[in-house]
Structure formats: C-alpha cells, structure tokens
PDB file of C-alpha atoms in Angstrom:
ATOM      1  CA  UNK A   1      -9.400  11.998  14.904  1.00  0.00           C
ATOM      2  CA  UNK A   2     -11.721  11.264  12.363  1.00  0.00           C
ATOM      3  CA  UNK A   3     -10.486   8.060  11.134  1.00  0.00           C
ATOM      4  CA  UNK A   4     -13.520   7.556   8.261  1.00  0.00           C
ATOM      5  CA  UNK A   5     -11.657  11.041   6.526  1.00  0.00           C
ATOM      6  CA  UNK A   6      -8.095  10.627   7.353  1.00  0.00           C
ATOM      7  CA  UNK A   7      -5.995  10.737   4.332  1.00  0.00           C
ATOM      8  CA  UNK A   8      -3.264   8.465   4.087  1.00  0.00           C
ATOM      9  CA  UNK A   9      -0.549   9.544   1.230  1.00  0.00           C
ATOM     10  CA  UNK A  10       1.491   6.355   0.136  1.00  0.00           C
ATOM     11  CA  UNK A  11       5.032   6.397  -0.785  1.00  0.00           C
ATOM     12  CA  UNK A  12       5.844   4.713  -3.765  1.00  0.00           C
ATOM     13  CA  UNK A  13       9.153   4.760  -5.730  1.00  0.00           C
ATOM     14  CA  UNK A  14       9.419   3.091  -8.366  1.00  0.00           C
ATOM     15  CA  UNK A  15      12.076   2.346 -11.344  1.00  0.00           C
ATOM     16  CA  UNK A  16      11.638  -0.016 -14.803  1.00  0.00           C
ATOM     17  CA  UNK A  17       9.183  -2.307 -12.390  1.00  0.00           C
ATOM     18  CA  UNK A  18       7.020  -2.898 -15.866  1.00  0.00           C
ATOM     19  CA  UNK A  19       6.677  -6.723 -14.292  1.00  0.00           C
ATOM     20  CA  UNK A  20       5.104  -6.067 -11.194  1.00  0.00           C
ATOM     21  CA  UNK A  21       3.658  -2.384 -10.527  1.00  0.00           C
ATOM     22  CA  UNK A  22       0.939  -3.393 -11.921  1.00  0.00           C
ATOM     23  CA  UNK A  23       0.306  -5.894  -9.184  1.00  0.00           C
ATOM     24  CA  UNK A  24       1.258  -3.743  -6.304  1.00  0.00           C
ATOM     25  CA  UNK A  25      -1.278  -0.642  -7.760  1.00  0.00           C
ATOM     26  CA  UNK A  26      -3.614  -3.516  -7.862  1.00  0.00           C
ATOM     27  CA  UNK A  27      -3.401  -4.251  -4.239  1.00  0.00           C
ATOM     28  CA  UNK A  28      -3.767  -0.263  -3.092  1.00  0.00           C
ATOM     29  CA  UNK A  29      -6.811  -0.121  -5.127  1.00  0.00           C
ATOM     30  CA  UNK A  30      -8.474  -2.924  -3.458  1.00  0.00           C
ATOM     31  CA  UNK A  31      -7.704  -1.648  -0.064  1.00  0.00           C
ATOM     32  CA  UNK A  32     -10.990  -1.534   2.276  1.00  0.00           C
ATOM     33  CA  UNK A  33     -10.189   1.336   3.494  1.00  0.00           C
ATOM     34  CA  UNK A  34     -10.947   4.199   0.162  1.00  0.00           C
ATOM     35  CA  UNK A  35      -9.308   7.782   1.530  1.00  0.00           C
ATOM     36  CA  UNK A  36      -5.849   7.245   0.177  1.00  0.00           C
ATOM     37  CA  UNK A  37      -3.591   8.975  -2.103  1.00  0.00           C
ATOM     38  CA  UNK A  38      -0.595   7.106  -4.609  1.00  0.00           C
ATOM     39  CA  UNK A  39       2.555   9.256  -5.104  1.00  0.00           C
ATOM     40  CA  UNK A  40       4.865   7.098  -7.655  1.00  0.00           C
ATOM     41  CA  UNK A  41       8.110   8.537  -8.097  1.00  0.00           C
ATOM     42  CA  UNK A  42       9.245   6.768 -11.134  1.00  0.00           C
ATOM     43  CA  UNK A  43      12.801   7.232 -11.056  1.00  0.00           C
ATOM     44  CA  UNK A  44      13.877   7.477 -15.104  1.00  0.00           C
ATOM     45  CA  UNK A  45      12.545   4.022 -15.971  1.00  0.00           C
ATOM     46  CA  UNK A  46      13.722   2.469 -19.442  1.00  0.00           C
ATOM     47  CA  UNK A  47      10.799   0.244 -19.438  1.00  0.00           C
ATOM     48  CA  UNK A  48       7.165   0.256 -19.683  1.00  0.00           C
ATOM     49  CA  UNK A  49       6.980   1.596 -16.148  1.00  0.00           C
ATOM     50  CA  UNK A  50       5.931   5.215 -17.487  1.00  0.00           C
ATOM     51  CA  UNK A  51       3.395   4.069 -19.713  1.00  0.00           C
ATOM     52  CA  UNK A  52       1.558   1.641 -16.969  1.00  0.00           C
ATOM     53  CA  UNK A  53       1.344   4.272 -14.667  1.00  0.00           C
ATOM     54  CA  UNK A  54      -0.035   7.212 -16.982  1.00  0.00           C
ATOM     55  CA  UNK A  55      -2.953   4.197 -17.693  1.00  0.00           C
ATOM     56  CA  UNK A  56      -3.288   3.873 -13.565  1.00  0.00           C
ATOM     57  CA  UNK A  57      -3.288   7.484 -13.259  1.00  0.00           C
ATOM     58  CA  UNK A  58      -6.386   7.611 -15.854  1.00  0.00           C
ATOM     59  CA  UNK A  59      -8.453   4.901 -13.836  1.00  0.00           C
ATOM     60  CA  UNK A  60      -8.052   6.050 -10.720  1.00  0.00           C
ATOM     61  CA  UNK A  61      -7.743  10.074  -9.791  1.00  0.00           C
ATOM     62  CA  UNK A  62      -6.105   9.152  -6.184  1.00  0.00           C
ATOM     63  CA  UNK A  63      -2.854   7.690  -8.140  1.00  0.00           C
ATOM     64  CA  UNK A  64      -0.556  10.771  -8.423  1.00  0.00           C
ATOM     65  CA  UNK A  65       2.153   9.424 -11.225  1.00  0.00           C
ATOM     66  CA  UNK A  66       6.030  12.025 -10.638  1.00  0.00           C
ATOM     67  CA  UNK A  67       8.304  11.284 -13.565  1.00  0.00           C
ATOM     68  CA  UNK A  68      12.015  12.119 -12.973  1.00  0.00           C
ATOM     69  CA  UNK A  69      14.174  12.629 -15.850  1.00  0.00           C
ATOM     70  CA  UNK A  70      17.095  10.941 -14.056  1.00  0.00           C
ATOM     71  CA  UNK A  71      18.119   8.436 -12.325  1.00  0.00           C
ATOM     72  CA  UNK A  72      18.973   9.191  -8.746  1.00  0.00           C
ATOM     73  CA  UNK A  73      17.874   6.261  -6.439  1.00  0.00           C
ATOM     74  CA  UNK A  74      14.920   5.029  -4.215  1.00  0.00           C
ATOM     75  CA  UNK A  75      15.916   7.641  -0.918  1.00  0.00           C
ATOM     76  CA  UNK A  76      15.592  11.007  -3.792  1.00  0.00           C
ATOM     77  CA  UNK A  77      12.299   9.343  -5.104  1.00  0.00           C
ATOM     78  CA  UNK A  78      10.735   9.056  -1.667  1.00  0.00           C
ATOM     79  CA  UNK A  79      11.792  12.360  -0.568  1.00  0.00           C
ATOM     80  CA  UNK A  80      10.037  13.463  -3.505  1.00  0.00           C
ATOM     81  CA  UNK A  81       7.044  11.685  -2.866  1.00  0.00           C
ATOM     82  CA  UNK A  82       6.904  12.729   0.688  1.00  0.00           C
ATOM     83  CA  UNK A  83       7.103  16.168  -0.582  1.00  0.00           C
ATOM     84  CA  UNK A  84       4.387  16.172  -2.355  1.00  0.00           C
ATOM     85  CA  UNK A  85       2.039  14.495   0.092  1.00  0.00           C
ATOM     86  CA  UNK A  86      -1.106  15.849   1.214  1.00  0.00           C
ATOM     87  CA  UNK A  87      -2.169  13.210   4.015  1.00  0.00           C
ATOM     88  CA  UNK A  88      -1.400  13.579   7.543  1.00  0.00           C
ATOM     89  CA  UNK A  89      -0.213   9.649   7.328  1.00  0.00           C
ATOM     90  CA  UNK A  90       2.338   8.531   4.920  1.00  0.00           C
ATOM     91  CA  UNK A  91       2.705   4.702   4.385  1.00  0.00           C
ATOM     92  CA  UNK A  92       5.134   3.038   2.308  1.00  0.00           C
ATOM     93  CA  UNK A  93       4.862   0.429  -0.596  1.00  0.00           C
ATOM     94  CA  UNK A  94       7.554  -0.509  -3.265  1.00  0.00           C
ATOM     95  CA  UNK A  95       7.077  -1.356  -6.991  1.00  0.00           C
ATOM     96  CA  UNK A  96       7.709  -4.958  -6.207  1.00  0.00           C
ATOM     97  CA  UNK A  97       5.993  -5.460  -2.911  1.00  0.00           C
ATOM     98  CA  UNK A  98       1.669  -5.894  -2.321  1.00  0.00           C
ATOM     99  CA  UNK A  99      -0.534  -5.396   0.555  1.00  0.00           C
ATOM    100  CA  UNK A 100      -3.576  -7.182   1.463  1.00  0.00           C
ATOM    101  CA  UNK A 101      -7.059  -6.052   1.566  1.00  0.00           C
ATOM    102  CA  UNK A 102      -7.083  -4.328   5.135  1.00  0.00           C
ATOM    103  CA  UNK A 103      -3.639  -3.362   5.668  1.00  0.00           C
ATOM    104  CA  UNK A 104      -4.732   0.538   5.992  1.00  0.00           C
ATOM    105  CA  UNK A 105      -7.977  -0.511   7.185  1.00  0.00           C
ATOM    106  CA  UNK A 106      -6.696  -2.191  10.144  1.00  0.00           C
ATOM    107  CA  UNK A 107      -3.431  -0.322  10.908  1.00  0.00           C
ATOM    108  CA  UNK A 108      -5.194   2.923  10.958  1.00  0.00           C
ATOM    109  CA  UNK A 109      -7.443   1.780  13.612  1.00  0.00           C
ATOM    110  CA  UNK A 110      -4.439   0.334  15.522  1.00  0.00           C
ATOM    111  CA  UNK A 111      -2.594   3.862  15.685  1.00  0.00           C
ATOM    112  CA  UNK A 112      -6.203   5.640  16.294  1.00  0.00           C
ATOM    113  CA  UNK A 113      -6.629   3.040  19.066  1.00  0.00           C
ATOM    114  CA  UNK A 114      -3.632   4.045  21.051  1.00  0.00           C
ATOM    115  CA  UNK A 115      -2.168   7.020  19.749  1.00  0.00           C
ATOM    116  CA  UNK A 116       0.675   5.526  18.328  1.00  0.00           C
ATOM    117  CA  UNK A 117       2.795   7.561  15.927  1.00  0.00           C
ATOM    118  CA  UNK A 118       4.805   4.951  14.342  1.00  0.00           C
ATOM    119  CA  UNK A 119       3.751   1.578  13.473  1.00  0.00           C
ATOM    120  CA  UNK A 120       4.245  -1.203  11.567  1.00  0.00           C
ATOM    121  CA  UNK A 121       2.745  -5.051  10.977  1.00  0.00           C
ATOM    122  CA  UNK A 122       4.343  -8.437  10.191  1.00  0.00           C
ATOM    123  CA  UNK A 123       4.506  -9.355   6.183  1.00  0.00           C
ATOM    124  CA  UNK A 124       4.937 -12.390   4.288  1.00  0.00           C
ATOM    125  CA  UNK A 125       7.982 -13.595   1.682  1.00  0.00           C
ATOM    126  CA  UNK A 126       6.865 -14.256  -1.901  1.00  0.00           C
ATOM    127  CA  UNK A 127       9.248 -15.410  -4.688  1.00  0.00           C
ATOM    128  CA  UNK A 128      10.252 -13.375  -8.017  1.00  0.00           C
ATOM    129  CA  UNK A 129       6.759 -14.445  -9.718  1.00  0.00           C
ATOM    130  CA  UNK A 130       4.436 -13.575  -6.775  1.00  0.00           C
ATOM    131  CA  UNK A 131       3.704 -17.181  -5.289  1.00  0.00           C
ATOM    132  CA  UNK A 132       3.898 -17.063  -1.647  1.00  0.00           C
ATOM    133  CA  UNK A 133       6.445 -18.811   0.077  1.00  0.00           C
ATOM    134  CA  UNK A 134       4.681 -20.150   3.432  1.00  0.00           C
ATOM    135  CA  UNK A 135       7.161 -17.927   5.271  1.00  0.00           C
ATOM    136  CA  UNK A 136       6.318 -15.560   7.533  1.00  0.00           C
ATOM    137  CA  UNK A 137       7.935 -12.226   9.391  1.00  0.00           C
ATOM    138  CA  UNK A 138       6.109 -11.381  12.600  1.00  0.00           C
ATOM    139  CA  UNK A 139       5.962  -7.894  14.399  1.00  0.00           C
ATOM    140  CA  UNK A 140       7.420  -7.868  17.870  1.00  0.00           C
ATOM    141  CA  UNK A 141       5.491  -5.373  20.128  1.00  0.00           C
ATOM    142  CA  UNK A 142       7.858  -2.367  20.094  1.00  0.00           C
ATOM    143  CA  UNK A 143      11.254  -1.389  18.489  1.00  0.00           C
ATOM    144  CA  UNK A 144      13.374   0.954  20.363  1.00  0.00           C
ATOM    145  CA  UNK A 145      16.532   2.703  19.059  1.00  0.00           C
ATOM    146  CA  UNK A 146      18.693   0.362  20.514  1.00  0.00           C
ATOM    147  CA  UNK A 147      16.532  -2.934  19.743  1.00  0.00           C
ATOM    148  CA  UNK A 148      16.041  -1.605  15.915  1.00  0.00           C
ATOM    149  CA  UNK A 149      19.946  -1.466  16.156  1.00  0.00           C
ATOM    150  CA  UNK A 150      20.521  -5.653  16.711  1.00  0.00           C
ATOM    151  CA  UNK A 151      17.140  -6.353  14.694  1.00  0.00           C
ATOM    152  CA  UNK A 152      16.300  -4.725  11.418  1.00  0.00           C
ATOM    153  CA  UNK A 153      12.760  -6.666  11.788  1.00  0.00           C
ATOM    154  CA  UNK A 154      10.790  -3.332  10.411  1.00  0.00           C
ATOM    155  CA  UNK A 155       9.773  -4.471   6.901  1.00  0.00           C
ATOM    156  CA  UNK A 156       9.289  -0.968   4.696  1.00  0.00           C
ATOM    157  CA  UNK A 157       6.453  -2.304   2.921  1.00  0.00           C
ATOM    158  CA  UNK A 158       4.763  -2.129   6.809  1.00  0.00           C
ATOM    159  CA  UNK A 159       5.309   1.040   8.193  1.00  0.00           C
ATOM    160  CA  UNK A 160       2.758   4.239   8.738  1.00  0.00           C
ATOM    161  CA  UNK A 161       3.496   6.753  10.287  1.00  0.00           C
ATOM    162  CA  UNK A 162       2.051  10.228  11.494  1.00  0.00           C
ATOM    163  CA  UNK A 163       3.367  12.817  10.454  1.00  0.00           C
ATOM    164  CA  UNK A 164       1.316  15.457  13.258  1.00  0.00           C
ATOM    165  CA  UNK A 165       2.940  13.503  16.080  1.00  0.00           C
ATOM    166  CA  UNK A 166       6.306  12.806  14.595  1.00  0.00           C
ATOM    167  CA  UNK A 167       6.815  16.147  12.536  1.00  0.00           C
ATOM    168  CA  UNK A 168       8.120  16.392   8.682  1.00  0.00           C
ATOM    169  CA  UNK A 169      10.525  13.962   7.438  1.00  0.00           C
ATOM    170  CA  UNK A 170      13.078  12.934   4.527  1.00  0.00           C
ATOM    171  CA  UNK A 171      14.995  10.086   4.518  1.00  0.00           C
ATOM    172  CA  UNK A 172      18.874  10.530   4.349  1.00  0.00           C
ATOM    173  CA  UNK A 173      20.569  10.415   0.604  1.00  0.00           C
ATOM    174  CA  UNK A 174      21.638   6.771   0.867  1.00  0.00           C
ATOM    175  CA  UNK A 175      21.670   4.842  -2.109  1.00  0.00           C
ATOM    176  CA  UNK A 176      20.767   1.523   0.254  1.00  0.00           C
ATOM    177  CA  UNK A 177      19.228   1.075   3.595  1.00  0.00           C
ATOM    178  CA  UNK A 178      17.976   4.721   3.588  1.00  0.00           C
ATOM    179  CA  UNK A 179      14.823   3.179   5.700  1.00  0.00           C
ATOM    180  CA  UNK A 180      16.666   1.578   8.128  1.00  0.00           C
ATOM    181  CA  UNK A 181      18.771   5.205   8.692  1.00  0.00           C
ATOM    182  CA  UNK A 182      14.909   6.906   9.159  1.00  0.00           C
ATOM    183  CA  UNK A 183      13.886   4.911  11.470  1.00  0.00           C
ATOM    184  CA  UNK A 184      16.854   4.796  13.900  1.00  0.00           C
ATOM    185  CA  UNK A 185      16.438   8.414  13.187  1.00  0.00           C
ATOM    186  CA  UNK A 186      12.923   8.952  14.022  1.00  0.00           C
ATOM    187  CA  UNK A 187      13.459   6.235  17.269  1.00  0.00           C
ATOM    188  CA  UNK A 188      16.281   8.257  18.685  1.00  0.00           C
ATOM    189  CA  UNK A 189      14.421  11.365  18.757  1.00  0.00           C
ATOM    190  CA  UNK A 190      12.311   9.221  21.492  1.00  0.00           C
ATOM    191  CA  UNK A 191       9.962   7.678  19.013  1.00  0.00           C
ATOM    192  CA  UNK A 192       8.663   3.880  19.482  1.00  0.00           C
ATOM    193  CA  UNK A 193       7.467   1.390  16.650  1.00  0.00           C
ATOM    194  CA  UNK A 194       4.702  -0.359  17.976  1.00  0.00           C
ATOM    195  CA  UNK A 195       3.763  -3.836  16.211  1.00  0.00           C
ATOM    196  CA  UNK A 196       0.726  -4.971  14.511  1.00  0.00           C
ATOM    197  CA  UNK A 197       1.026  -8.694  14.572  1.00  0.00           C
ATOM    198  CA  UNK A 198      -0.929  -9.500  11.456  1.00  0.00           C
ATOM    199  CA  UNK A 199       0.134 -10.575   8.394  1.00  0.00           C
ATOM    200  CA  UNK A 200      -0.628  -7.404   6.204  1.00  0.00           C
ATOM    201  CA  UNK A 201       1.790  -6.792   3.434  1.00  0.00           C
ATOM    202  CA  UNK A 202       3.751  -9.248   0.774  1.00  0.00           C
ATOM    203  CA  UNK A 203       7.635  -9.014   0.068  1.00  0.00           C
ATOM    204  CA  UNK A 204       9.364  -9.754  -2.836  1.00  0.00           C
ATOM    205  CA  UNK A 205      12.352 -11.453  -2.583  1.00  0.00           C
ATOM    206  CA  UNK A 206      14.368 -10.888  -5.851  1.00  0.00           C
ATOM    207  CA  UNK A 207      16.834 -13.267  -7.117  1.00  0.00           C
ATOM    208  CA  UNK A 208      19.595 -10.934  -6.269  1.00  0.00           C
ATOM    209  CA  UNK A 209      18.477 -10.791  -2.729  1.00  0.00           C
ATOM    210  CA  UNK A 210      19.021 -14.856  -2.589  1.00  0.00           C
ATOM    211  CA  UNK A 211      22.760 -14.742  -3.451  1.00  0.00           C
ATOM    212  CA  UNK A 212      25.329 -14.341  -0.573  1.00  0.00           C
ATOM    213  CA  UNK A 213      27.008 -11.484  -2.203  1.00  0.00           C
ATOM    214  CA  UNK A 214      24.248  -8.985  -1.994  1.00  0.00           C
ATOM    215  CA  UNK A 215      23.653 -10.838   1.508  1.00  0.00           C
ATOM    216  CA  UNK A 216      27.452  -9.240   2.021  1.00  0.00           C
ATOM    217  CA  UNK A 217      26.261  -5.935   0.477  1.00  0.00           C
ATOM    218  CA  UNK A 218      23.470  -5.491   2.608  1.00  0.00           C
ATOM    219  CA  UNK A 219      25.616  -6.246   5.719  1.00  0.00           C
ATOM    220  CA  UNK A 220      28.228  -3.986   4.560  1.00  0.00           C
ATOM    221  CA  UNK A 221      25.740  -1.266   4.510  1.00  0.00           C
ATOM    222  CA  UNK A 222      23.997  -2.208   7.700  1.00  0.00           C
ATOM    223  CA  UNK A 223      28.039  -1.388   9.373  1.00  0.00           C
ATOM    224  CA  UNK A 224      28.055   1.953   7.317  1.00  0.00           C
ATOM    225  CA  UNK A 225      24.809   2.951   8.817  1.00  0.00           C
ATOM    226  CA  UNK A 226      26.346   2.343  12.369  1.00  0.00           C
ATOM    227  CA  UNK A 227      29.415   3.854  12.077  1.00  0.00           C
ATOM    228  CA  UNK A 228      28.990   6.608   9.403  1.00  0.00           C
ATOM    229  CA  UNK A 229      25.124   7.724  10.237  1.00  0.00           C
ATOM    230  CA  UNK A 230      24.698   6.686  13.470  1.00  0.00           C
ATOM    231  CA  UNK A 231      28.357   7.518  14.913  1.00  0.00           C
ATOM    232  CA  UNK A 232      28.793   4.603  16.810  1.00  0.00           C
ATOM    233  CA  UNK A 233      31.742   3.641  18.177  1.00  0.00           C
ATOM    234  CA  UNK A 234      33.512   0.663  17.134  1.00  0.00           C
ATOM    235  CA  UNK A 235      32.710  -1.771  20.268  1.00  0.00           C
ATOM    236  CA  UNK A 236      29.070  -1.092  20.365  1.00  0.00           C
ATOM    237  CA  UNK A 237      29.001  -1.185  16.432  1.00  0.00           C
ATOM    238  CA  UNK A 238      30.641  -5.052  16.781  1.00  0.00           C
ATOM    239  CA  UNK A 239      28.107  -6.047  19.587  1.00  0.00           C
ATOM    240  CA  UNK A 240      24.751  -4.876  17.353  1.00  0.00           C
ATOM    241  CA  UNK A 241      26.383  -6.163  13.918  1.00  0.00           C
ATOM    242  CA  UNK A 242      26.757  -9.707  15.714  1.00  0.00           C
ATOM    243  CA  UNK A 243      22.953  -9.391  16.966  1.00  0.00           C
ATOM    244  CA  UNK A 244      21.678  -8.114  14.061  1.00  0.00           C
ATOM    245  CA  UNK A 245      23.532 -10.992  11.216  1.00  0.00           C
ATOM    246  CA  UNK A 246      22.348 -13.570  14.147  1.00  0.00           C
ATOM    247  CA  UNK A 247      18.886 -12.205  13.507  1.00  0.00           C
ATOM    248  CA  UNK A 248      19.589 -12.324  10.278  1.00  0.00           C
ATOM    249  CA  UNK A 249      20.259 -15.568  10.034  1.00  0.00           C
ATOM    250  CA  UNK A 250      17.126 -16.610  11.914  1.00  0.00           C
ATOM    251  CA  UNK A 251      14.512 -14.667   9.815  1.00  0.00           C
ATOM    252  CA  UNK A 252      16.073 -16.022   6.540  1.00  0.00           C
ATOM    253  CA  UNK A 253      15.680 -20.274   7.929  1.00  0.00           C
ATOM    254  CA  UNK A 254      13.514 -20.203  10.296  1.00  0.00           C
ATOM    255  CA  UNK A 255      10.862 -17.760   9.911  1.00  0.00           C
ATOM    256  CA  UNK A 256       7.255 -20.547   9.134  1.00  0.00           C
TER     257      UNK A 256
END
C-alpha cells in the first residue's frame, strides 16, 4: 500500500453545530497528513451550520459539504456520508469533537504497519467551551466482540477503518448508539480493534452528557443494543450491562 496516496474519506455529520464546526474543520485541515477528503452531512440545521460550511467548502476543495432537507439523525447522515466516499479508509469525526495534528498521520502508519483493518487511539475529555479537562481515555490493545460488549471504550471520534479488508458498511438506523451497534457488528463478523495508545483526538462533553438522566438514557440504549440488535439473551445481557456501567463508572472518575 502506498500510504503517501491513500485517501482517507472522513465521516462527518453534523446538525446546527454553528459553535464549534468551525473548530473541528479547523483541526482536519491542519492534519500532517494532506490526502484526505471531508463529507459533512448537515442534517437540516436551523443555525449558521449551512452557511459555515459553504465558506469551508470554498477554502478548501477536499471539504465535500451534503445538505439534507430534513432532519433524520446522526446514523442517516453517516450512511450518507459513507455513501458518498471515495477513499479506501473512512475515519470518523463529529461537529463537536477535534483531532490533533497527526491523528491520520500516525494511525495510518499503525494499520499499514500491521495490516490491521480496524483501529482506533485513546482521546482526551474537553468541556462545552473547548478547554481540556486533564482527563484522559486510553486504548487497550484489542477489542473483541465480547470485550466491546462489557467495555464501550471505542471513542467514535478514534476509529479508521478499511474498507478493502472489512468490505462496505452502513451503520444500523438507530437514533443513539448507532456506533456502538457497527462495531459489535463489524467484530462479530471476526473483526478485531486494535489500539493506538496515543492521545489523538478531543471529546466534547456537552452539558447534557453531565446530567444523570441522559447517563440513564445512554444506559437504556446500551440494554436495547444487547437485547434488540444483538439478540442476547437475558442472563448474558445482565452480566455485560453490570461490566459495562462498572466501566462506566471508572472512565467517568478515574480516568487522569
């Protein structure tokens, strides 16, 4: 493979993010690593979001601006994205989420290095204005199927994946934890996710994300994926819901 050409085709959706896509286009741009492609699926913003990304689209060619005229969540805008994406990589990157400088760069070697079709890297927490929290999420070595199941440590922001070893993709029509679904998907078709352990990528935690309600939400969702996607059965479904809100737990107060 020759890495210097590779295309990678980035999958961003994106929906009235008029505070921070600016930010997050900012940190693809000044990525070391130049053969890239931006797919924003703006998802029937009310905002600025349209404008801000018709101005992107005029400074830089490789930003590739889709404009839905409704609404119909982040899992349709992806797919959309993904369908429209030339590169034989496809990395992800939401409206309100960054990388830094060598994330491509240095994951691109990592997969060219061992052949790895799925990968992703650890990522730090920043608040709802961008300043970085001090806390960190690492990468373990490799997720399996049934460790991804107890441990939803895969950040989004993170993962690449190629697309000649793993084969075409969508993600399932799930208005939340769509990514999780992919990649137990993806892992129980015998795929691994190897782990970059550097700290590549910036998450936004929102303020809705810090109240126990949507901490309820998410878990809620987390149980729907095992029983209604996965087709778990209801023993196995307790055992990796207690592993996984134990993990939880951990990467929320004591992640440094």
């Amino acid at each position: 493979m020759a890495i210097e050409h590779t295309l990678i085709s980035i999958i961003t959706p994106t929906y009235c993010s008029e505070r921070t896509i600016r930010k997050t286009i900012r940190s693809v741009r000044e990525q070391t690593y130049p053969h890239w492609e931006m797919i924003i699926v703006d998802d029937a913003s009310t905002d600025r979001t349209r404008q801000l990304l018709q101005e992107a689209a005029a400074a830089d060619s490789r930003i590739r601006p889709v404009f839905l005229n409704e609404n119909h969540g982040a899992a349709y805008a992806r797919n959309t994205a993904l369908e429209q994406a030339k590169g034989r990589f496809v990395a992800f990157l939401d409206s309100d989420d960054c990388w830094k400088p060598k994330k491509l760069e240095e994951q691109l070697q990592f997969m060219e290095l061992h052949h790895y079709a799925f990968t992703f890297t650890g990522y730090e927490l920043m608040d709802t204005n961008g300043h970085l929290l001090n806390k960190i999420i690492s990468a373990p070595a490799r997720v399996t199927y049934k460790r991804m199941l107890k441990n939803t440590i895969v950040g989004c922001l993170t993962v690449m994946i190629d697309r000649k070893q793993v084969g075409d993709f969508r993600m399932p029509d799930l208005r939340s934890r769509q990514d999780l679904a992919t990649w137990l998907s993806l892992l129980k078709k015998g795929a691994v996710a190897y782990g970059l352990d550097k700290i590549l990528a910036e998450y936004r935690i929102s303020g809705k994300e810090s109240l126990s309600g949507n901490k309820w939400k998410a878990a809620k969702k987390t149980w729907f994926v095992y029983r209604r996607v996965e087709h778990l059965p209801l023993l196995p479904s307790c055992w990796y819901f207690v592993n996984y809100a134990a993990n939880a737990v951990i990467k929320r107060f004591i992640s440094i």
